[in-house]
PDB file of C-alpha atoms in Angstrom:
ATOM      1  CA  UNK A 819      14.518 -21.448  11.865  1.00 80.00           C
ATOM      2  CA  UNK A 820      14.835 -17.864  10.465  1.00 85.00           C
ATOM      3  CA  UNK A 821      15.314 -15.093  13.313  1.00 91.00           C
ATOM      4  CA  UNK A 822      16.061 -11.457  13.750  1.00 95.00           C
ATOM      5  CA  UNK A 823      17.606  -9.957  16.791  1.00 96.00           C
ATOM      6  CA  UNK A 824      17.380  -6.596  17.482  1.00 95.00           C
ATOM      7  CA  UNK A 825      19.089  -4.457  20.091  1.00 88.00           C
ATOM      8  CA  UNK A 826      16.604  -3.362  22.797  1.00 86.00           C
ATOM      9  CA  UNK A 827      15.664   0.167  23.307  1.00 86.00           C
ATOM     10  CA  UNK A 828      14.925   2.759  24.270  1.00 94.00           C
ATOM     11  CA  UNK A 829      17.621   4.081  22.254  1.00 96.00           C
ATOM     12  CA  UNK A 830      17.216   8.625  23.374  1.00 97.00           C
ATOM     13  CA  UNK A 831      19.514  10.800  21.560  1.00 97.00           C
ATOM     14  CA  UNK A 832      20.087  14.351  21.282  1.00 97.00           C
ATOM     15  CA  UNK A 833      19.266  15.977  17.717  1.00 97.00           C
ATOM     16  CA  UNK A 834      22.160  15.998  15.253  1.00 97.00           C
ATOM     17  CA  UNK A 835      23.745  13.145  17.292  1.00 98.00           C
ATOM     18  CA  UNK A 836      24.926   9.331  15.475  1.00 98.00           C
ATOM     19  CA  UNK A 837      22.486   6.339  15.543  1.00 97.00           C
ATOM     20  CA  UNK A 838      23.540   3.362  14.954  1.00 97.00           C
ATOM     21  CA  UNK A 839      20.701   0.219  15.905  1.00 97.00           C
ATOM     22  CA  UNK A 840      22.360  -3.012  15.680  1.00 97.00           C
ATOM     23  CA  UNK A 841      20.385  -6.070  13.832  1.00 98.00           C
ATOM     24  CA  UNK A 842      21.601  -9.388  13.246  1.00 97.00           C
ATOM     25  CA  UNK A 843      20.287 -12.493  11.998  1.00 96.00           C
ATOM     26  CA  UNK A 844      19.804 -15.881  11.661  1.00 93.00           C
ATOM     27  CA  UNK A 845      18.869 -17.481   7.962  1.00 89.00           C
ATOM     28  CA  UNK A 846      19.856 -20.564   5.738  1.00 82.00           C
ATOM     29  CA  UNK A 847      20.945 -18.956   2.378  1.00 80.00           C
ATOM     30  CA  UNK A 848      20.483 -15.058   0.639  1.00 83.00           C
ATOM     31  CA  UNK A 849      17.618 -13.571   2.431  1.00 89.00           C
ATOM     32  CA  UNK A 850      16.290 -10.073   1.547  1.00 91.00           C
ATOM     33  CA  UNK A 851      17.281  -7.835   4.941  1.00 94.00           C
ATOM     34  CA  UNK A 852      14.644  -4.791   5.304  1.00 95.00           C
ATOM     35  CA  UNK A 853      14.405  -1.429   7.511  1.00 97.00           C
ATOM     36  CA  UNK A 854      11.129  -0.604   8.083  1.00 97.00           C
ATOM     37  CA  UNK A 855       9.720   2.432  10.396  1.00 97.00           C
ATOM     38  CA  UNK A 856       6.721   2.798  12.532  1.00 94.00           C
ATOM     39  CA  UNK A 857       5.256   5.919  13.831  1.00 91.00           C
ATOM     40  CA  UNK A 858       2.841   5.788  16.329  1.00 85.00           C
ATOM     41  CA  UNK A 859      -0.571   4.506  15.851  1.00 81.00           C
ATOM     42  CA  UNK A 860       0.444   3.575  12.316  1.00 85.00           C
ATOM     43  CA  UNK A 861       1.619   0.647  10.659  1.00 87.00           C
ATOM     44  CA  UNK A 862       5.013  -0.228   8.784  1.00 94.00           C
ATOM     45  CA  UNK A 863       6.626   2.283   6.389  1.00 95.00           C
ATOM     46  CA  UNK A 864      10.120   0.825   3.994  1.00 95.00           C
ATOM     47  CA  UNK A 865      13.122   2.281   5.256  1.00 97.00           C
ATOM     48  CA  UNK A 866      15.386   0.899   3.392  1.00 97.00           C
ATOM     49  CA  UNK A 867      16.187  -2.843   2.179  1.00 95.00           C
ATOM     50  CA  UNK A 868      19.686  -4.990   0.402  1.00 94.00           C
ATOM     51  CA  UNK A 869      18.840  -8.111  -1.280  1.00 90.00           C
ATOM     52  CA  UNK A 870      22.317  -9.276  -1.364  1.00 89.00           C
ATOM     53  CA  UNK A 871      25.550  -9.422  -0.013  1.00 92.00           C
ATOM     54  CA  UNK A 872      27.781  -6.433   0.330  1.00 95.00           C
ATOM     55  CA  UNK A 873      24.455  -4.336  -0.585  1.00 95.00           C
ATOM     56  CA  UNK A 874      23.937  -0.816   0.844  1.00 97.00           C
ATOM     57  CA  UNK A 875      20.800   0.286   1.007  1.00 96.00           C
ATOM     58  CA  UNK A 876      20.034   3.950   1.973  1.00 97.00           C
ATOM     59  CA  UNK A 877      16.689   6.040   2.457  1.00 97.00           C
ATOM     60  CA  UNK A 878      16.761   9.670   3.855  1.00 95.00           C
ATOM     61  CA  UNK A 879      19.805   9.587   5.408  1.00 97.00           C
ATOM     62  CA  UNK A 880      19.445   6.154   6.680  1.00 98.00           C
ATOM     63  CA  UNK A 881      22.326   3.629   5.459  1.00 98.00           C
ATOM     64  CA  UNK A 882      22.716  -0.286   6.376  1.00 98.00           C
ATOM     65  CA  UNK A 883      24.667  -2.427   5.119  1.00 98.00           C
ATOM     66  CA  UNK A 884      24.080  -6.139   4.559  1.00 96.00           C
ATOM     67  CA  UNK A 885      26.884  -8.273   6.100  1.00 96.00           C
ATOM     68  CA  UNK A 886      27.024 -11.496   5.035  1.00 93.00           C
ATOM     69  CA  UNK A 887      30.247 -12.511   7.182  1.00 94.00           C
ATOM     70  CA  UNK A 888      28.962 -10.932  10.404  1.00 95.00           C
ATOM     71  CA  UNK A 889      24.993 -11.483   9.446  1.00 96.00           C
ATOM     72  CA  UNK A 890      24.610  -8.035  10.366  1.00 97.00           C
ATOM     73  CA  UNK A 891      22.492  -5.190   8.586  1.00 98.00           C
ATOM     74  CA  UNK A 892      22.993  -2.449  11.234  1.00 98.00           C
ATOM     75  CA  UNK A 893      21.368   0.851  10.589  1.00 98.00           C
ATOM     76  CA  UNK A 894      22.863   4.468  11.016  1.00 98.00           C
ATOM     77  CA  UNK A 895      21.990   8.000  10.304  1.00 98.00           C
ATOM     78  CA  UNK A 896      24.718  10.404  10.688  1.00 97.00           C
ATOM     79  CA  UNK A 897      22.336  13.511  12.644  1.00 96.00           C
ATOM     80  CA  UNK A 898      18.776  12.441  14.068  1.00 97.00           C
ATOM     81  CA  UNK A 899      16.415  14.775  13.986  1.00 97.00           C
ATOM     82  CA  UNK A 900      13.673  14.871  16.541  1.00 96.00           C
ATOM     83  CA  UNK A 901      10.895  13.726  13.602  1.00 95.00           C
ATOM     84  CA  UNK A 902      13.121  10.447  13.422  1.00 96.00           C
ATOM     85  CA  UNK A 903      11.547   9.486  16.764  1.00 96.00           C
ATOM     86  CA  UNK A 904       9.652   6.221  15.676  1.00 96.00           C
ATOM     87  CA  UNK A 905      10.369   2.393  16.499  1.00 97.00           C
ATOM     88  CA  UNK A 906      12.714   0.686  14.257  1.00 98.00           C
ATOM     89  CA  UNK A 907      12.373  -2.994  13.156  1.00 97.00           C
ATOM     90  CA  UNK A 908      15.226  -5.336  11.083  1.00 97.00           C
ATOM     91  CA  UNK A 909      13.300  -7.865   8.503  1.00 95.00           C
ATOM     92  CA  UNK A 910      14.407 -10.527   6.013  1.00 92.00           C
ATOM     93  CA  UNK A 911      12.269 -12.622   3.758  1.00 90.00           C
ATOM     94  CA  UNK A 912      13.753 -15.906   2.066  1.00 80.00           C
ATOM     95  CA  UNK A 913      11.883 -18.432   0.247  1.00 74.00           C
ATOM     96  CA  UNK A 914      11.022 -21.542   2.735  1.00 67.00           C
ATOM     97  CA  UNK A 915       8.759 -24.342   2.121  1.00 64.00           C
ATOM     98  CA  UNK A 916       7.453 -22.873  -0.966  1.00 64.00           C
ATOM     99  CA  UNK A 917       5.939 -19.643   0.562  1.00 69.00           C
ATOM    100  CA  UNK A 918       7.824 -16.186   0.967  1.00 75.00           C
ATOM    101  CA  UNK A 919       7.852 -14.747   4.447  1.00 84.00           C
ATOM    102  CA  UNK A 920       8.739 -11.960   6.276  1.00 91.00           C
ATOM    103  CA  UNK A 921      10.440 -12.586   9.578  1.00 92.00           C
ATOM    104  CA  UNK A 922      10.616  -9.145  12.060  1.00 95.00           C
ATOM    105  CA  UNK A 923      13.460  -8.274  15.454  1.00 95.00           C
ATOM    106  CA  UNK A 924      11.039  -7.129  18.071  1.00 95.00           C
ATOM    107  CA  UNK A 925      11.732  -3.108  17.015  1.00 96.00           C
ATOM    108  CA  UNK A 926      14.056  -0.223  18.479  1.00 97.00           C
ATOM    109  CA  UNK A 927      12.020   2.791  19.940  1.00 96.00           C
ATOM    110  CA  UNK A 928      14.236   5.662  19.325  1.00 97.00           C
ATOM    111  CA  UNK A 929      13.304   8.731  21.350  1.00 96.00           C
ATOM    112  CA  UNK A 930      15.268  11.884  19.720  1.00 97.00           C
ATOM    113  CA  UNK A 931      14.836  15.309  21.922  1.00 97.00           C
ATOM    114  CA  UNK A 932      15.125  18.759  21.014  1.00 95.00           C
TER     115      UNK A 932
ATOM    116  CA  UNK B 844      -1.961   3.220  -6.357  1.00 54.00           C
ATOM    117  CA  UNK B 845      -2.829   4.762  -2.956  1.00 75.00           C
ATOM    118  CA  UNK B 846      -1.265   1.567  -1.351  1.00 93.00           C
ATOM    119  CA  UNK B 847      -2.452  -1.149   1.338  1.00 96.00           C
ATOM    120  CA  UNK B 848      -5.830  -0.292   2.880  1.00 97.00           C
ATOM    121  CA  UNK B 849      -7.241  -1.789   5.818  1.00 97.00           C
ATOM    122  CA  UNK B 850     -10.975  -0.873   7.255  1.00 97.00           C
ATOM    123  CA  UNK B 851     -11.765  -0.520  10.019  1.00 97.00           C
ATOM    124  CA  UNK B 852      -9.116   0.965  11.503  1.00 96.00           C
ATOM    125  CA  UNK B 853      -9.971   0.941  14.859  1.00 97.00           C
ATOM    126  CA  UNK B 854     -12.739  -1.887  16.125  1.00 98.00           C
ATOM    127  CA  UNK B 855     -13.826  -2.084  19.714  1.00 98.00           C
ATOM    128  CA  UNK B 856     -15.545  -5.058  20.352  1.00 98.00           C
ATOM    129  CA  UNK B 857     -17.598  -7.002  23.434  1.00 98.00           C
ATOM    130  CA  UNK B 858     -15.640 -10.499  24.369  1.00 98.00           C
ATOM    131  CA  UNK B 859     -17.489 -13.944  22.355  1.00 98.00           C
ATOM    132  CA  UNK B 860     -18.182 -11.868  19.395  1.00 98.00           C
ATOM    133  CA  UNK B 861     -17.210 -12.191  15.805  1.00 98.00           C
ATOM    134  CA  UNK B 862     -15.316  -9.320  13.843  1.00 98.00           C
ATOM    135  CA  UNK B 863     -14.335  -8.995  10.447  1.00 98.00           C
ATOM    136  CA  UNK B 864     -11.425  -7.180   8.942  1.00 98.00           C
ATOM    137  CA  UNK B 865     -10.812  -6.020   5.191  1.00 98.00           C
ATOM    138  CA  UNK B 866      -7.437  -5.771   3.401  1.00 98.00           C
ATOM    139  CA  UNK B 867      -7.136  -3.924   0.014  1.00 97.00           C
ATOM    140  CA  UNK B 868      -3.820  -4.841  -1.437  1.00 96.00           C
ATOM    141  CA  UNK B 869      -1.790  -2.990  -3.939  1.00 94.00           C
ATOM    142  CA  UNK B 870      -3.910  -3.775  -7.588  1.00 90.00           C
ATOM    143  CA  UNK B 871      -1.065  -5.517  -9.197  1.00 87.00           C
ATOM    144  CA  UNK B 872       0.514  -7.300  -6.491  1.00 91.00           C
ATOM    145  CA  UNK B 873       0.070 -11.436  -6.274  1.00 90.00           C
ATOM    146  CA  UNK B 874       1.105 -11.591  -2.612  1.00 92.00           C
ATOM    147  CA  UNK B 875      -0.489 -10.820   0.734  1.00 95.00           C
ATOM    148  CA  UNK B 876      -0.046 -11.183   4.152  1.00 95.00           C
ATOM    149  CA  UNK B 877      -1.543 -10.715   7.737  1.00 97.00           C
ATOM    150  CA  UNK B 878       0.253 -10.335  10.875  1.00 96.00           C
ATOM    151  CA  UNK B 879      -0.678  -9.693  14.198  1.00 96.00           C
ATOM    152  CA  UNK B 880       1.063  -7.194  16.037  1.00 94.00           C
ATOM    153  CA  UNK B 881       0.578  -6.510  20.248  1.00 94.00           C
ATOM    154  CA  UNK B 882       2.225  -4.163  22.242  1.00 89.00           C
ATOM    155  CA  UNK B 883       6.179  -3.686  22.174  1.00 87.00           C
ATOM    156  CA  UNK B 884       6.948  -6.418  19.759  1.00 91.00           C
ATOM    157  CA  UNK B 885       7.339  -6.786  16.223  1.00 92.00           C
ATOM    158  CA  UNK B 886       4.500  -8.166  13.628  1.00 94.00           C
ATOM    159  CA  UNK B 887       4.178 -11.934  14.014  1.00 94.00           C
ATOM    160  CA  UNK B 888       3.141 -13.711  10.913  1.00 93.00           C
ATOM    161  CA  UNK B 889      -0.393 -15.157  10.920  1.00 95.00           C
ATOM    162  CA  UNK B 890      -1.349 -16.235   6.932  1.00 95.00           C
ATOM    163  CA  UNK B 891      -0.311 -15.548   3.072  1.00 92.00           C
ATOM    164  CA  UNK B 892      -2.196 -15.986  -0.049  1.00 93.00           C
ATOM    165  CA  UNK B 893      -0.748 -15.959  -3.488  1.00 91.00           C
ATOM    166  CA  UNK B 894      -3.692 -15.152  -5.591  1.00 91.00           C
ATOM    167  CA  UNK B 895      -6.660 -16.383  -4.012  1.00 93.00           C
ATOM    168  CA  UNK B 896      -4.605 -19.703  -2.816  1.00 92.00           C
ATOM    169  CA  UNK B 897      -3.882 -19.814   1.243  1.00 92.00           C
ATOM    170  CA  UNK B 898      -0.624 -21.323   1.190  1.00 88.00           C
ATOM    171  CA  UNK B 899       0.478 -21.199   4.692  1.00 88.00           C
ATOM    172  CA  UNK B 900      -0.926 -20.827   8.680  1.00 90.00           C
ATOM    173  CA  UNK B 901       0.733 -19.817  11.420  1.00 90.00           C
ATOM    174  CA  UNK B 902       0.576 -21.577  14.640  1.00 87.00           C
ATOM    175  CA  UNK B 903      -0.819 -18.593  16.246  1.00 81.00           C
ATOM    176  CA  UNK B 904      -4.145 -18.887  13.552  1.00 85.00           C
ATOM    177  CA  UNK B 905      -6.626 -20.301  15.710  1.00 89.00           C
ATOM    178  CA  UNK B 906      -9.536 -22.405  14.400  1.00 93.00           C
ATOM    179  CA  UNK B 907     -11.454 -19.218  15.633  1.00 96.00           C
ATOM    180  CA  UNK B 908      -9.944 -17.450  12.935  1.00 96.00           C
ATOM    181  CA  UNK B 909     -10.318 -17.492   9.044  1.00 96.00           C
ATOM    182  CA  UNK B 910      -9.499 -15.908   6.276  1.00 96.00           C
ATOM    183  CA  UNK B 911     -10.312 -15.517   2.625  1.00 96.00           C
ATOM    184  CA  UNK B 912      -9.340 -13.309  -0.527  1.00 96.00           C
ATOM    185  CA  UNK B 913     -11.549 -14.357  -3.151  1.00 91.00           C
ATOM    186  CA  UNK B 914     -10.722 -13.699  -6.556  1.00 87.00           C
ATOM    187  CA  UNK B 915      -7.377 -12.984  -5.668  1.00 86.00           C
ATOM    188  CA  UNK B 916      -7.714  -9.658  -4.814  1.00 91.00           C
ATOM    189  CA  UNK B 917      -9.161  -8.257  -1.163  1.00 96.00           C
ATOM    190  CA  UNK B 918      -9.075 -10.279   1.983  1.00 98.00           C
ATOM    191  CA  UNK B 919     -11.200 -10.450   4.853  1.00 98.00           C
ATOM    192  CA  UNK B 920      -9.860 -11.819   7.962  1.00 98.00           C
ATOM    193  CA  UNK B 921     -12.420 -12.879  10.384  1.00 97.00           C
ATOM    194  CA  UNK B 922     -12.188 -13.494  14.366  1.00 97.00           C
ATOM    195  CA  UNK B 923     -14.854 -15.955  16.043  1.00 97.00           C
ATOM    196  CA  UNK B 924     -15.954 -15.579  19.155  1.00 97.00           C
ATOM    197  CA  UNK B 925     -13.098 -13.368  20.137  1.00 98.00           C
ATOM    198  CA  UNK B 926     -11.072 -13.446  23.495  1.00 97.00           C
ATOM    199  CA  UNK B 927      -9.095 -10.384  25.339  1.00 96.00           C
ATOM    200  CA  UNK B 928      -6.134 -12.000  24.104  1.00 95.00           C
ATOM    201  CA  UNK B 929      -7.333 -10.857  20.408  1.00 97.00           C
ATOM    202  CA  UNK B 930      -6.705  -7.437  21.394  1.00 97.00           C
ATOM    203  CA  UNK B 931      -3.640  -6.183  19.322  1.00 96.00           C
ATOM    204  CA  UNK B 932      -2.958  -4.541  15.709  1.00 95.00           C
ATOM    205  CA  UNK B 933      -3.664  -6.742  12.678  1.00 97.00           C
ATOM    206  CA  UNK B 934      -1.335  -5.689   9.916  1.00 96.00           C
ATOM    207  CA  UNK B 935      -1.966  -6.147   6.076  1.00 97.00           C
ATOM    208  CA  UNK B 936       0.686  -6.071   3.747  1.00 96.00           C
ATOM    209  CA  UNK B 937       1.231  -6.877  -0.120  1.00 94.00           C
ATOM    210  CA  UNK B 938       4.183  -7.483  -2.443  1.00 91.00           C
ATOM    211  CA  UNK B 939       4.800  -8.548  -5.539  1.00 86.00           C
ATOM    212  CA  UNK B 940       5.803 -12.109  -6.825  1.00 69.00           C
ATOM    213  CA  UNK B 941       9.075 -11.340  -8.216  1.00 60.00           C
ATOM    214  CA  UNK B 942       9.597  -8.031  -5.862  1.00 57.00           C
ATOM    215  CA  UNK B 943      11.521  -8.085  -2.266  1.00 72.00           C
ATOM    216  CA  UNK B 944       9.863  -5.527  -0.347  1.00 88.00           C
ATOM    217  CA  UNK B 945       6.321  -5.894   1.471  1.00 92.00           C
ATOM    218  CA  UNK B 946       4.294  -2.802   2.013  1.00 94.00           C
ATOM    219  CA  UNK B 947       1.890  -2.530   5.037  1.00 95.00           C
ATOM    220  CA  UNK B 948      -1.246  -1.106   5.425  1.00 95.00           C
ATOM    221  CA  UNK B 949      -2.169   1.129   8.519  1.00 94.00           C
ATOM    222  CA  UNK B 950      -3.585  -1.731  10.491  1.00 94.00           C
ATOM    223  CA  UNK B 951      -6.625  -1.947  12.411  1.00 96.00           C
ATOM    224  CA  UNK B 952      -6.561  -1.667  16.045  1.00 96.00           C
ATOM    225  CA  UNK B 953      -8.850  -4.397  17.632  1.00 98.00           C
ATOM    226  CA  UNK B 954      -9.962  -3.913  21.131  1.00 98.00           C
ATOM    227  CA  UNK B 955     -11.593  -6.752  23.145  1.00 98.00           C
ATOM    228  CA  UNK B 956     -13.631  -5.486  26.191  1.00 97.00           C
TER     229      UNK B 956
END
């Protein structure tokens, strides 16, 4: 069936540094690949999302990419700020048995200090 | 459009009762969804409606749990005779039929005691 894999975190970086969170994953087809941010206590915000091939999708800095050859849709910012600290998940959604369903990785926390 | 609401948002509750959550969706959107969400993992998919129609159950949905949106618009998601194991965020999201992206309400944060 349809899976995301995420890299596991804690991912702690010093402001102005590089993230990159890897997320691959496994789908018959074009799904929809999805960013989407949570801050604590809260539920999911859209990052980002690329409904097809080759698509870049970008939100406040954020980019990802969505690599069809690699089924990859890694996500980087070029300098984290400290109110980026949140946990990260990777989504797609493809059409299966009729219905439309959104399939999540089990989230990055990233921790970015001062 | 303010977005996805969900009420409560927190719920603390005493173990073999029944609770009862509401989801307001985004007016003009056909889909919705509920997902359960515990501790350090990402939202697992419990139930959609398109319109009013429940098209699909997760494994996860208990017979102890139901849900409705009547009319095609809010939905309630209720929780018989809940267990410890209940305890986690329930999510509500919307989309639209033709659209790509879901959006998610705040959740509401069910504690079983």
């Amino acid at each position: 069936g349809n899976s995301v894999t995420q890299m596991e975190g804690p991912v702690t970086l010093s402001e102005e540094a590089f993230l990159t969170i890897n997320c691959t994953y496994t789908a018959t087809g074009y799904p929809s690949l999805f960013w989407y941010v949570q801050y604590p206590g809260e539920g999911l915000q859209l990052l980002l999302k690329a409904t097809k091939a080759d698509d870049k999708g970008s939100n406040k800095g954020f980019e990802a990419t969505y690599r069809k050859e690699t089924t990859s849709f890694h996500l980087e910012k070029g300098s984290v700020q400290v109110s980026d600290s949140a946990v990260y998940f990777c989504a797609l959604s493809q059409r299966t048995s009729g219905t439309y369903k959104y399939i999540f990785g089990t989230g990055t926390r990233l921790k970015v200090l001062a | 459009d303010t977005g996805v609401s969900q009420n409560p948002r927190h719920k603390i509750t005493k173990r073999g009762q029944n609770v009862t959550f509401r989801c307001d969706p985004i007016s003009e959107h056909n889909r919705l969804y509920w997902y359960r969400q515990t501790l350090g993992q990402g939202p697992e998919f419990l139930t959609y409606f398109q319109n009013e129609a429940q098209l699909e159950k997760s494994r996860l949905l208990s017979d102890r749990f139901s849900a409705e949106r009547p009319k095609g618009s809010f939905s309630t998601l209720e929780i018989q005779r809940t267990e410890q194991g209940d305890s986690a965020m329930y999510l509500c999201a919307s989309s639209l039929d033709t659209g790509a992206e879901a959006f998610f309400g705040q959740g509401t944060r069910l504690t079983v005691v």
